[in-house]
Short mmCIF file of C-alpha atoms and ligand atoms in Angstrom, two decimals:
data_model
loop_
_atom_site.label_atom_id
_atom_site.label_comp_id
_atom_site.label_asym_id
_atom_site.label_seq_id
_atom_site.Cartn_x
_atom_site.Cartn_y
_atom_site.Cartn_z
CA UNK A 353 65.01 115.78 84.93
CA UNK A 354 63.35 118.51 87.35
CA UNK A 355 64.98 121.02 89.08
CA UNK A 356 64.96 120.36 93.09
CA UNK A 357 65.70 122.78 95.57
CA UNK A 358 66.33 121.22 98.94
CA UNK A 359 65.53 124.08 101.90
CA UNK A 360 67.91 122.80 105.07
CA UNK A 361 71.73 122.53 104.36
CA UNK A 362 72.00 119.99 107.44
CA UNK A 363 72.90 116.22 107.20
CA UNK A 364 69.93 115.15 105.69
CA UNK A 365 69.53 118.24 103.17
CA UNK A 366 73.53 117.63 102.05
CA UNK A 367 72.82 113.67 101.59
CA UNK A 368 69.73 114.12 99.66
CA UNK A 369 71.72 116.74 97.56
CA UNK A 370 74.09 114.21 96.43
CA UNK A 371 72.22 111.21 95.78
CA UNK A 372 69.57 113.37 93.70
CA UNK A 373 73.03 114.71 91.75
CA UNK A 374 74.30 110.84 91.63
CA UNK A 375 70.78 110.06 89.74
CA UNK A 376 71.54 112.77 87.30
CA UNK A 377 69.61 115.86 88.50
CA UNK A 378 70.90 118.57 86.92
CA UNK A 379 69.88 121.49 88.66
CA UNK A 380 70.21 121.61 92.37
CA UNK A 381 69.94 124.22 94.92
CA UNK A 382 70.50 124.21 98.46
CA UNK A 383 68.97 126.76 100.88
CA UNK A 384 69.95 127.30 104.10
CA UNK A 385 69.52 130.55 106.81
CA UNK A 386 72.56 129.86 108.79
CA UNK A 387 75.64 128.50 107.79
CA UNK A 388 75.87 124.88 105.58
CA UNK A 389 76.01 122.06 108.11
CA UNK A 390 75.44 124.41 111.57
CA UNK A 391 72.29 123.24 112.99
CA UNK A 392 71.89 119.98 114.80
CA UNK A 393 74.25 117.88 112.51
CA UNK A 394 77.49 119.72 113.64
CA UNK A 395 78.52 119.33 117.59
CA UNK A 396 75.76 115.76 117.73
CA UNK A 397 77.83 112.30 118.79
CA UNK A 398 78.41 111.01 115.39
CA UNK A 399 77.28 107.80 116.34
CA UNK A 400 76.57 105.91 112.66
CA UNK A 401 74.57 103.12 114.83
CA UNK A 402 72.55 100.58 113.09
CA UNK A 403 72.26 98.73 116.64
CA UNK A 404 70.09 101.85 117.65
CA UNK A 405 66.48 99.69 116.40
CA UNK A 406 64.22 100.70 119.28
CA UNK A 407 62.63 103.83 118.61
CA UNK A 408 62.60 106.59 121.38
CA UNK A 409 58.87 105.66 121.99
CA UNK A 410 59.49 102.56 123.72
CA UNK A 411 57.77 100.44 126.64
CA UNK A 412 58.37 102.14 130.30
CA UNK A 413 59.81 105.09 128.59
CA UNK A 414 56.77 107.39 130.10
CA UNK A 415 56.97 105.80 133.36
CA UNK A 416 61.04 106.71 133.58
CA UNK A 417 60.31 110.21 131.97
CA UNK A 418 57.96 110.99 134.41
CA UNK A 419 60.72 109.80 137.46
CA UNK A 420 63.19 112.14 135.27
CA UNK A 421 61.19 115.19 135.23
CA UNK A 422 61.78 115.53 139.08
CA UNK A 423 65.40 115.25 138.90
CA UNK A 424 67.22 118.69 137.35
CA UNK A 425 70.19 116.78 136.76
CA UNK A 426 68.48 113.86 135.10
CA UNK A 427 68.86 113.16 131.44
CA UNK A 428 65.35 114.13 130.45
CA UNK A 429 63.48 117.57 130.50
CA UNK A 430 59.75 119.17 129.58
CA UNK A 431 59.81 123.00 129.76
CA UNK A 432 56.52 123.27 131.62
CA UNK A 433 54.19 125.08 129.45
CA UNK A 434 51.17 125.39 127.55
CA UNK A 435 51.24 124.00 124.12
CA UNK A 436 48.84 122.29 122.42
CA UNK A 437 51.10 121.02 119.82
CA UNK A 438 53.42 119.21 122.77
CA UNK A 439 50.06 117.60 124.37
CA UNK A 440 49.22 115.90 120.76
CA UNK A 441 52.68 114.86 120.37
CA UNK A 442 52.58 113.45 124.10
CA UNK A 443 49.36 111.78 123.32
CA UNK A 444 51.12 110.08 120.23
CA UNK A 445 53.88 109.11 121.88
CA UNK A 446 52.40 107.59 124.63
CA UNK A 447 50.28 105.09 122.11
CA UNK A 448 53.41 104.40 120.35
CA UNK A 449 55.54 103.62 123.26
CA UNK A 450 54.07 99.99 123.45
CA UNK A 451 56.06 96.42 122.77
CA UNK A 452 53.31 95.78 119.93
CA UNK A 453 55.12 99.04 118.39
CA UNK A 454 58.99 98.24 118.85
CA UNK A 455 57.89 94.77 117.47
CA UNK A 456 56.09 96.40 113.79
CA UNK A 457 59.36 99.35 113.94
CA UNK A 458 62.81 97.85 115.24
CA UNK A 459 62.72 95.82 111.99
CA UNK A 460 62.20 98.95 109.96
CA UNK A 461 64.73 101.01 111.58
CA UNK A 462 67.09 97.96 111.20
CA UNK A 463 66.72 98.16 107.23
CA UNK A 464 67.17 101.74 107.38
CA UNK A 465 70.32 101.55 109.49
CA UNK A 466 71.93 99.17 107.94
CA UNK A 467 71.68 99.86 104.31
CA UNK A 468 72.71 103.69 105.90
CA UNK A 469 76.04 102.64 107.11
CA UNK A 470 76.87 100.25 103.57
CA UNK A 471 76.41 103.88 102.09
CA UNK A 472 78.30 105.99 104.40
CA UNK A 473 81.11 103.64 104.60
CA UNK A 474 80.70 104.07 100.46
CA UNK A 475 80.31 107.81 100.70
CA UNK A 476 83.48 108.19 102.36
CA UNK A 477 85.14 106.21 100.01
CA UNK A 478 83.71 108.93 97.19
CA UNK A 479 84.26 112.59 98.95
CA UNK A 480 87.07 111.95 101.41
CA UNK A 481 87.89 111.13 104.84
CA UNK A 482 85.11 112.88 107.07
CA UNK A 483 86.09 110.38 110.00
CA UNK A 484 83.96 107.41 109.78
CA UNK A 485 85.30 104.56 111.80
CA UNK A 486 83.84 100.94 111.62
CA UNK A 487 85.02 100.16 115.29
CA UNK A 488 81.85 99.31 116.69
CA UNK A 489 79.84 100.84 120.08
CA UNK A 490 79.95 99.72 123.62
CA UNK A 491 76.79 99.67 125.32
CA UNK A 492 78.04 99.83 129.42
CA UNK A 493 75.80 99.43 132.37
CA UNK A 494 76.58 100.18 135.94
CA UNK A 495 73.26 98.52 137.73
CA UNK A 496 69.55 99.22 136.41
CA UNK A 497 70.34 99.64 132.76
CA UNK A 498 71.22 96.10 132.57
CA UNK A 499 67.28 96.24 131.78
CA UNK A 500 67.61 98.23 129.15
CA UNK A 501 70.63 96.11 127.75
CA UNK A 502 68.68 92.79 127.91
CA UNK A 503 65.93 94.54 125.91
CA UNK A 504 68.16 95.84 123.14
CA UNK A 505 69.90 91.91 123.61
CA UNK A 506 66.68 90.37 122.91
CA UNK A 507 65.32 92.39 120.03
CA UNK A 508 68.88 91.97 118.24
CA UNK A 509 68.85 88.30 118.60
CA UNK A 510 65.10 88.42 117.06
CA UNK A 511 66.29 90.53 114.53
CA UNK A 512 69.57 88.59 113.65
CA UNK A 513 72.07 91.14 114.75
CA UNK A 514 75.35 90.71 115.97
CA UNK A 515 75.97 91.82 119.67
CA UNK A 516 77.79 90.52 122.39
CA UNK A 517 77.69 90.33 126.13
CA UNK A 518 80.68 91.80 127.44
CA UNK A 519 82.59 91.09 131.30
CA UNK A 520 84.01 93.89 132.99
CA UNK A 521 87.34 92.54 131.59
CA UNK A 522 86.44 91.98 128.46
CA UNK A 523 85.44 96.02 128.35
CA UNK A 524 88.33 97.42 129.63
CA UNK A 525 90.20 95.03 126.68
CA UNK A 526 87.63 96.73 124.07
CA UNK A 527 87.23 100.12 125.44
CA UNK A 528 91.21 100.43 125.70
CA UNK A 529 91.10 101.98 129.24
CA UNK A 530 89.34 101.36 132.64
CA UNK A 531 85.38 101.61 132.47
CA UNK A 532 83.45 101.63 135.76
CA UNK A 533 80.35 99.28 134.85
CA UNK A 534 78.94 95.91 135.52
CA UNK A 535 79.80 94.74 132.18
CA UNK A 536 78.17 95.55 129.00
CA UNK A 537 77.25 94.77 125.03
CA UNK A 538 79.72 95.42 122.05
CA UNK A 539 77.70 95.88 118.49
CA UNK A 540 81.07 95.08 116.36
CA UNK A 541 78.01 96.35 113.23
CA UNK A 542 78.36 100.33 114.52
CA UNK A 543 80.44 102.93 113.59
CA UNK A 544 81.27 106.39 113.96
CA UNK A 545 81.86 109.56 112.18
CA UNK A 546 82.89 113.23 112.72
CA UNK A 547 79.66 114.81 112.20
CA UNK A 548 81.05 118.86 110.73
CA UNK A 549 83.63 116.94 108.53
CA UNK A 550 80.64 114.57 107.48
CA UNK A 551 78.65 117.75 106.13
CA UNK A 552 81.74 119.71 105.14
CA UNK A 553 82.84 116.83 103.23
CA UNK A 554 79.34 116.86 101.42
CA UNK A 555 79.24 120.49 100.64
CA UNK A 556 82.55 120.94 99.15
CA UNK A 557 81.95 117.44 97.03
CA UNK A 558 78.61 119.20 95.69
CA UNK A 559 80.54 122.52 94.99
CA UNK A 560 82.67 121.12 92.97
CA UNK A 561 79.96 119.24 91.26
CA UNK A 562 77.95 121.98 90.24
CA UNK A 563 75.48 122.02 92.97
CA UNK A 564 74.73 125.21 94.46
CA UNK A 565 74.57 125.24 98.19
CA UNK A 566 73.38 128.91 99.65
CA UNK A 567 73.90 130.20 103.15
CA UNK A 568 72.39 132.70 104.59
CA UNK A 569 69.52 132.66 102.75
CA UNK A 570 65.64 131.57 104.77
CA UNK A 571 62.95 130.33 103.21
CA UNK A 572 59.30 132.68 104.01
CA UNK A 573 57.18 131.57 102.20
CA UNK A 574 56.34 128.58 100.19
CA UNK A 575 54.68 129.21 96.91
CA UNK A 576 51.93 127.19 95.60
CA UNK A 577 49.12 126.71 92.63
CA UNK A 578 46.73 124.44 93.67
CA UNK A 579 48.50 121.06 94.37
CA UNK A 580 51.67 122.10 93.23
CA UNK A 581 54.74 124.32 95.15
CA UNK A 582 55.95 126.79 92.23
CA UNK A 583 58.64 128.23 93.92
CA UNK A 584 59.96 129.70 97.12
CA UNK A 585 59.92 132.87 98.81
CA UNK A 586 62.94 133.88 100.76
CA UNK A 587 65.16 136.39 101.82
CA UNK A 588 67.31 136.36 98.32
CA UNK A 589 64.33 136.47 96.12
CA UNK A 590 62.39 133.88 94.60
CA UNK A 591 63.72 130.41 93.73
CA UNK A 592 61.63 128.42 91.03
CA UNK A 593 61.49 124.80 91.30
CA UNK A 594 59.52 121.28 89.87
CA UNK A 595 60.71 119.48 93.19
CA UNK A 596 60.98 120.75 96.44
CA UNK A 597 62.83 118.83 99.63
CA UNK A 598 62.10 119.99 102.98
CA UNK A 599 65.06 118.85 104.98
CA UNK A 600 64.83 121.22 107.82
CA UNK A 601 64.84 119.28 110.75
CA UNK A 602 63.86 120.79 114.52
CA UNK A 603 62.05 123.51 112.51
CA UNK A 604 60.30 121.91 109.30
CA UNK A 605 57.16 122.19 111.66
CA UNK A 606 57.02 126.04 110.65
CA UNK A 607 57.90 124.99 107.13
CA UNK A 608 54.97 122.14 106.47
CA UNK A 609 52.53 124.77 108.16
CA UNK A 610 52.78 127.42 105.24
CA UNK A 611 50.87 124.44 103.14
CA UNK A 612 48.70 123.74 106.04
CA UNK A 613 49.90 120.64 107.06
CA UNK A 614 50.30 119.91 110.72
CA UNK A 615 53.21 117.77 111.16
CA UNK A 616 54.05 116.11 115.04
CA UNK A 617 57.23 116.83 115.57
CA UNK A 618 59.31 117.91 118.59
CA UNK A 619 62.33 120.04 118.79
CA UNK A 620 64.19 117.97 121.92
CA UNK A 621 67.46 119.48 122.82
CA UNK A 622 70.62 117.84 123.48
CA UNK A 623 73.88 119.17 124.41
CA UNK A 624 77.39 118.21 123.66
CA UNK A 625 80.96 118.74 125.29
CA UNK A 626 84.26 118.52 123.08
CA UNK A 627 87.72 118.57 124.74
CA UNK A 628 90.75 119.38 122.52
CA UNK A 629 92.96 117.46 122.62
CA UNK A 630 91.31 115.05 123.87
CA UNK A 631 92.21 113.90 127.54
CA UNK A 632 94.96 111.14 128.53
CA UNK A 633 93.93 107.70 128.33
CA UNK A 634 90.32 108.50 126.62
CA UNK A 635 88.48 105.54 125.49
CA UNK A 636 89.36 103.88 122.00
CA UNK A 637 85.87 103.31 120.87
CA UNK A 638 82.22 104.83 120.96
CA UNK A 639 80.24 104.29 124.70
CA UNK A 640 77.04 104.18 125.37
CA UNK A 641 76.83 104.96 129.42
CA UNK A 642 73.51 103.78 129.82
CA UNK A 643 71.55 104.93 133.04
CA UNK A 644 73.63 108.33 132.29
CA UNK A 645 72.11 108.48 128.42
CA UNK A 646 75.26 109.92 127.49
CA UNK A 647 77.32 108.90 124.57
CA UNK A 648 81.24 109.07 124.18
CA UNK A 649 82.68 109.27 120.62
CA UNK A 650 86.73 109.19 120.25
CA UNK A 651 87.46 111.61 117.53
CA UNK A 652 91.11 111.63 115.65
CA UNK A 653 91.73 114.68 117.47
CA UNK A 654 88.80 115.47 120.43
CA UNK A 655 86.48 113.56 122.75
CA UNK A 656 83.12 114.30 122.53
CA UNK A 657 80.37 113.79 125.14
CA UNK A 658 76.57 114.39 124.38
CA UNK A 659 73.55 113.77 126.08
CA UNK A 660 70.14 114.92 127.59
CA UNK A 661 66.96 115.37 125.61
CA UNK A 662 64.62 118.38 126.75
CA UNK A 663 61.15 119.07 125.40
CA UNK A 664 61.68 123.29 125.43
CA UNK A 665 60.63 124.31 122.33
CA UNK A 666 62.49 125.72 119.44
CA UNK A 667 65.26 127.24 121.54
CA UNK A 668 69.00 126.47 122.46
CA UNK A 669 69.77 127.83 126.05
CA UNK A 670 72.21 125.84 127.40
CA UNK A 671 71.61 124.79 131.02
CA UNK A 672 75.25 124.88 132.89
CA UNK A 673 73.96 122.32 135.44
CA UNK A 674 72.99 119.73 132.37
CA UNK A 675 75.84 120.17 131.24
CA UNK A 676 77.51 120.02 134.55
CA UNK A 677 75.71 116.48 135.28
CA UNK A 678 76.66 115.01 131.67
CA UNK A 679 80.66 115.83 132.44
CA UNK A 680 80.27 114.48 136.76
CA UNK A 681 78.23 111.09 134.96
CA UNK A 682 81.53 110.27 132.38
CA UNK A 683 83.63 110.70 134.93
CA UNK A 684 81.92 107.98 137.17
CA UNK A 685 82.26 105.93 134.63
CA UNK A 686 85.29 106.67 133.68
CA UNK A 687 87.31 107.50 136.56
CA UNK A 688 90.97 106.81 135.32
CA UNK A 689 90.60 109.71 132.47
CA UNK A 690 93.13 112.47 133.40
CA UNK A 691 89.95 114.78 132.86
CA UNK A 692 90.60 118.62 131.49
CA UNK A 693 88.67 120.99 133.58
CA UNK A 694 85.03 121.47 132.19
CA UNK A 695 85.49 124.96 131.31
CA UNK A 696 87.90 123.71 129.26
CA UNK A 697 85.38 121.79 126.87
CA UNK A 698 83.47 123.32 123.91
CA UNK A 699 79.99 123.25 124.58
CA UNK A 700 77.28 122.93 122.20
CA UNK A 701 73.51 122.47 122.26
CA UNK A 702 71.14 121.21 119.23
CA UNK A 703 67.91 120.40 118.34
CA UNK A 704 66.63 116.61 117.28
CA UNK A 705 63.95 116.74 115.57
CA UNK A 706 61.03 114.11 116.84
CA UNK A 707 58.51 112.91 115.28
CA UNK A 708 56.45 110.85 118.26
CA UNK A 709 56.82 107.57 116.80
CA UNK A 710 60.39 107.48 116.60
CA UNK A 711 60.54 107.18 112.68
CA UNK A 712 61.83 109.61 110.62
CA UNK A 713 58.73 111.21 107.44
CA UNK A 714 60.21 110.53 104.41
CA UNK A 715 57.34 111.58 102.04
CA UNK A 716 55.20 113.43 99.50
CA UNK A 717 53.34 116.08 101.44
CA UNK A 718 49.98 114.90 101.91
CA UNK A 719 47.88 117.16 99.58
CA UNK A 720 50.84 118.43 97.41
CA UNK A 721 52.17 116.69 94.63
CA UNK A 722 55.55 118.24 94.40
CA UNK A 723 56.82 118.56 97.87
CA UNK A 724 58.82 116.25 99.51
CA UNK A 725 59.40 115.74 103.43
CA UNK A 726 62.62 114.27 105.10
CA UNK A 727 62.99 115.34 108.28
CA UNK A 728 62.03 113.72 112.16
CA UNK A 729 65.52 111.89 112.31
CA UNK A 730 65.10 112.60 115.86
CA UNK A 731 68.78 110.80 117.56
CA UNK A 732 69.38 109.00 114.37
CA UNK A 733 70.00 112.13 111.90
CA UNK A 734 73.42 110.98 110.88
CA UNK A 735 72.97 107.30 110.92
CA UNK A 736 70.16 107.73 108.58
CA UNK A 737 71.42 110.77 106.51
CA UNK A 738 72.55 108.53 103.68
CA UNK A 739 69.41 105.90 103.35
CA UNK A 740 67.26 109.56 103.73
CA UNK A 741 69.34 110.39 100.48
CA UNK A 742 68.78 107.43 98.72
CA UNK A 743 65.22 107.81 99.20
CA UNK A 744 64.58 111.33 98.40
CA UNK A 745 66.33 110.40 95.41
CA UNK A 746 63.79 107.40 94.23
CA UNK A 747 60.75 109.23 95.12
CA UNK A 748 62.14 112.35 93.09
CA UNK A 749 62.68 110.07 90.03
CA UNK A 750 59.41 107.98 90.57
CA UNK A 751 60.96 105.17 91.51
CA UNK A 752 60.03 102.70 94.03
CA UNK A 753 62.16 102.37 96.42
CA UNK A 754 63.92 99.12 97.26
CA UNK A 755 62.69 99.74 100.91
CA UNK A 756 59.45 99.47 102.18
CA UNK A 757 59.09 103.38 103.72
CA UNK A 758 55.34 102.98 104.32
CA UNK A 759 55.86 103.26 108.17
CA UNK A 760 58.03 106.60 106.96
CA UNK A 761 54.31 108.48 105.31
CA UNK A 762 53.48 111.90 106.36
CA UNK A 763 49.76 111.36 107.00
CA UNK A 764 50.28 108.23 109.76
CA UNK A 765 49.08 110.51 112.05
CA UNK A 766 45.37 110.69 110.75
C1 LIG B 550 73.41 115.97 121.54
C2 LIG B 550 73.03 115.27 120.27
C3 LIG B 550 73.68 114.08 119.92
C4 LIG B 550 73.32 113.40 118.77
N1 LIG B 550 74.01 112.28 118.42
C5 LIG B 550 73.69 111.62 117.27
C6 LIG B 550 74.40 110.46 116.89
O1 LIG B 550 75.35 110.05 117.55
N2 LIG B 550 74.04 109.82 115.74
C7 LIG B 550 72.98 110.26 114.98
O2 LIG B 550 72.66 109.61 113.99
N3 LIG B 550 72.30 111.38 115.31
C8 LIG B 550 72.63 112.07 116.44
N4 LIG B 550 71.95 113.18 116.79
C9 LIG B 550 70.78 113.59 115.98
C10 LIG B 550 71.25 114.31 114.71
O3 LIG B 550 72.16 115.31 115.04
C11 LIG B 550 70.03 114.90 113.98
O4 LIG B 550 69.04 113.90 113.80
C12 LIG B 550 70.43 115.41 112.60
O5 LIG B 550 71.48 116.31 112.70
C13 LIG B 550 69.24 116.08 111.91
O6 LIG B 550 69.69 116.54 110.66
P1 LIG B 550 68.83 117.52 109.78
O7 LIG B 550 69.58 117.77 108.54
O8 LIG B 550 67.43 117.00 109.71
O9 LIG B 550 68.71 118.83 110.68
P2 LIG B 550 69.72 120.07 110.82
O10 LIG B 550 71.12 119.64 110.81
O11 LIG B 550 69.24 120.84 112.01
O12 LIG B 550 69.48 120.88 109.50
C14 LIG B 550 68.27 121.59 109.25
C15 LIG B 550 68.67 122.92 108.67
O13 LIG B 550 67.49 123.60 108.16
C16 LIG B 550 67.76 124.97 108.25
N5 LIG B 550 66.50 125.72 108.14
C17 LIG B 550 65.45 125.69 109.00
N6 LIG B 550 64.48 126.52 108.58
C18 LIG B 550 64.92 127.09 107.43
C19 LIG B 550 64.36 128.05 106.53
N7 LIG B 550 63.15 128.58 106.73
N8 LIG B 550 65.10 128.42 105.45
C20 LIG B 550 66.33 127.89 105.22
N9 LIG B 550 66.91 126.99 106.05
C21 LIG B 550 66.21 126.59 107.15
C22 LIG B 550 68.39 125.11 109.64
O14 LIG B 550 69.11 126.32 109.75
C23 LIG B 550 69.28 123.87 109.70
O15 LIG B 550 70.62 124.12 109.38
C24 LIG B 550 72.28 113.91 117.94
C25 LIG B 550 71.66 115.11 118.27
C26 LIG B 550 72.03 115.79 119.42
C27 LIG B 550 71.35 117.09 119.75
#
């Protein structure tokens, strides 16, 4: 068996970890510069959502961006500047965000979500309670994203999913407390996790399984002989390896460069709020507040909010009037929360990272033989974190994987 060192101790680097350990790797390093599960898998929604099947680039989705960028308070942001790797992403984007494309991808994102919650549900049931709740997501509308509902309806009746249409009753009955909306849809399939006990919950299980997971420690320089990576640079010295993972999310842009390879991919930043304890009368399940974008997650012992996506570049300002207009939209729709003051919340920001398709590369580096990609979860990260696992873990050992992850290759892009 090779030796694999992983570079990115996030979600996706900690999941790969521990299905390459399950297939009986036996040596395994992780690398990461911060601290083990800090980047954007800690403060993100949690949302394990295999209802999520329409990728980011999506029909009308430039024509609504462009109404967005107008608005400072709206959910959507591009930092205004000149970047030639944004424009190519744009241009991608824009030719994926066509119905011909959510027809060829929702079914590929369905596989991927689903067989990702059977193995987080199964992952819990290995390294311990991290949180993960199989109670389902509320999708609510208020007035115009009833559109966006009957779009998601549709494609999950095409695709055989289970979702229902819920009355403003009906959603107060679900959501355990009064939700200002028109009505909404309930996917009973989704569930929900708490994202840092997800990844500490990883780390410790590879600890104590010999695995050796490295803060603190940044990859420079990637180390190659023709086709083949022979080892790493970083800032603790050189690390040798057969196998190398690049699981570094917002920034494995930087990373893929060193071997030349241009990959599209978008930091987009999101922020979150967490009140502890949470506030009187919070809502019992996940929401989606839909013209808002702004999810709700019920933790065991916080409520989270998190929302907005802004093109900026690798960098984590947080805005106080984004964050500002994420707290003022949950409390329109959920007026009869005793809400804590906002200062009161923890706030958080993050970067997705976003490929312009929507689809995560899982993948061989095209022109190396030896090093792996899995990164561009963009706002799926933790509901794909374990089927990203599995995967790294087949292509590692040769294997085909059960999946077909030819919409996943690196060199889609030409
Ligand atoms: C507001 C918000 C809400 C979200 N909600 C959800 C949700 O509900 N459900 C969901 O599925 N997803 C959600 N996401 C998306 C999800 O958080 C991400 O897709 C996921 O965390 C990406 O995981 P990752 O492991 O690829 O990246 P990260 O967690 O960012 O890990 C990458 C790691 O690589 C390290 N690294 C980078 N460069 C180097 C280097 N040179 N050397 C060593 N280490 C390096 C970084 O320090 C980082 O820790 C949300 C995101 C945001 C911002």
């Amino acid at each position: 068996m090779p030796s694999v060192v992983i570079v990115g101790g996030g979600a996706i680097g900690l999941a790969s970890a521990f299905f390459l350990h399950q297939a009986g790797v036996g040596s395994i390093t992780v690398l990461e510069r911060g601290a083990i599960g800090n980047g954007c898998s800690y403060g993100n929604a949690g949302l394990v959502s295999p209802s999520h099947v329409i990728p980011l680039a999506a029909p009308g989705v430039m024509r609504k961006g462009l109404r967005w960028l107008l608005n400072s308070r709206s959910p959507f942001y591009i930092r205004p500047r000149w970047d030639l790797d944004l424009f190519r992403w744009l241009w991608h984007f824009g030719r994926s965000a066509t119905a011909r494309h959510v027809q060829r991808n929702a079914p590929v994102l369905k596989a991927l979500l689903e067989r990702s919650r059977t193995l987080t549900a199964m992952l819990q049931e290995k390294i311990g309670d991290f949180g993960y709740r199989s109670d389902g997501l509320l999708m609510v509308f208020q007035d115009e994203g009833y559109a966006e509902c009957a779009a998601l309806a549709q494609e999950a009746a095409r695709l055989g999913m289970s979702c229902e249409w819920v009355t403003k009753d009906r959603l107060i009955e679900l959501a355990g407390t009064r939700v200002q909306a028109q009505g909404g849809l309930f996917f009973p399939g989704d569930a929900h996790l708490q994202p840092d006990r997800f990844t500490a919950a990883l780390a410790s299980f590879l600890t104590q399984h010999g695995v050796c997971c490295q803060s603190e420690v940044t990859v420079t320089e990637i180390v190659r002989q023709g086709r083949r990576v022979r080892g790493l640079k970083t800032t603790a010295g050189f690390f040798e390896a057969d196998v190398v993972v690049l699981a570094t999310g917002a920034w494995s842009v930087e990373l893929a460069q060193m071997v030349g390879y241009r990959l599209p991919l978008q930091p987009a930043k999101g922020y979150s709020l967490t009140f502890t304890p949470p506030p009187e009368g919070m809502p019992q399940r996940p929401l989606l507040l839909t013209e808002a974008k702004v999810a709700v997650t019920p933790f065991s012992d916080a409520l989270r909010l998190a929302g907005t996506l802004e093109l900026a570049g690798i960098e984590q300002t947080i805005r106080p009037h984004r964050v500002e207009a994420i707290y003022r939209a949950a409390q329109q729709y959920l007026p009869m929360l005793r809400w804590p003051v906002l200062e009161t919340a923890k706030v958080w920001s993050g970067l997705r990272p976003c490929t312009p398709d929507g689809l995560p590369v899982v993948d061989w580096v095209p022109g190396s033989s030896n090093l792996l990609l899995a990164t561009g979860h963009a706002m799926l990260g933790i509901s794909l974190a374990a089927v990203t696992g599995e995967l790294v873990a087949a292509l590692v050992a040769g294997k085909q994987p059960e999946l077909d992850i030819t919409p996943l290759r690196g060199d889609r892009w030409g």
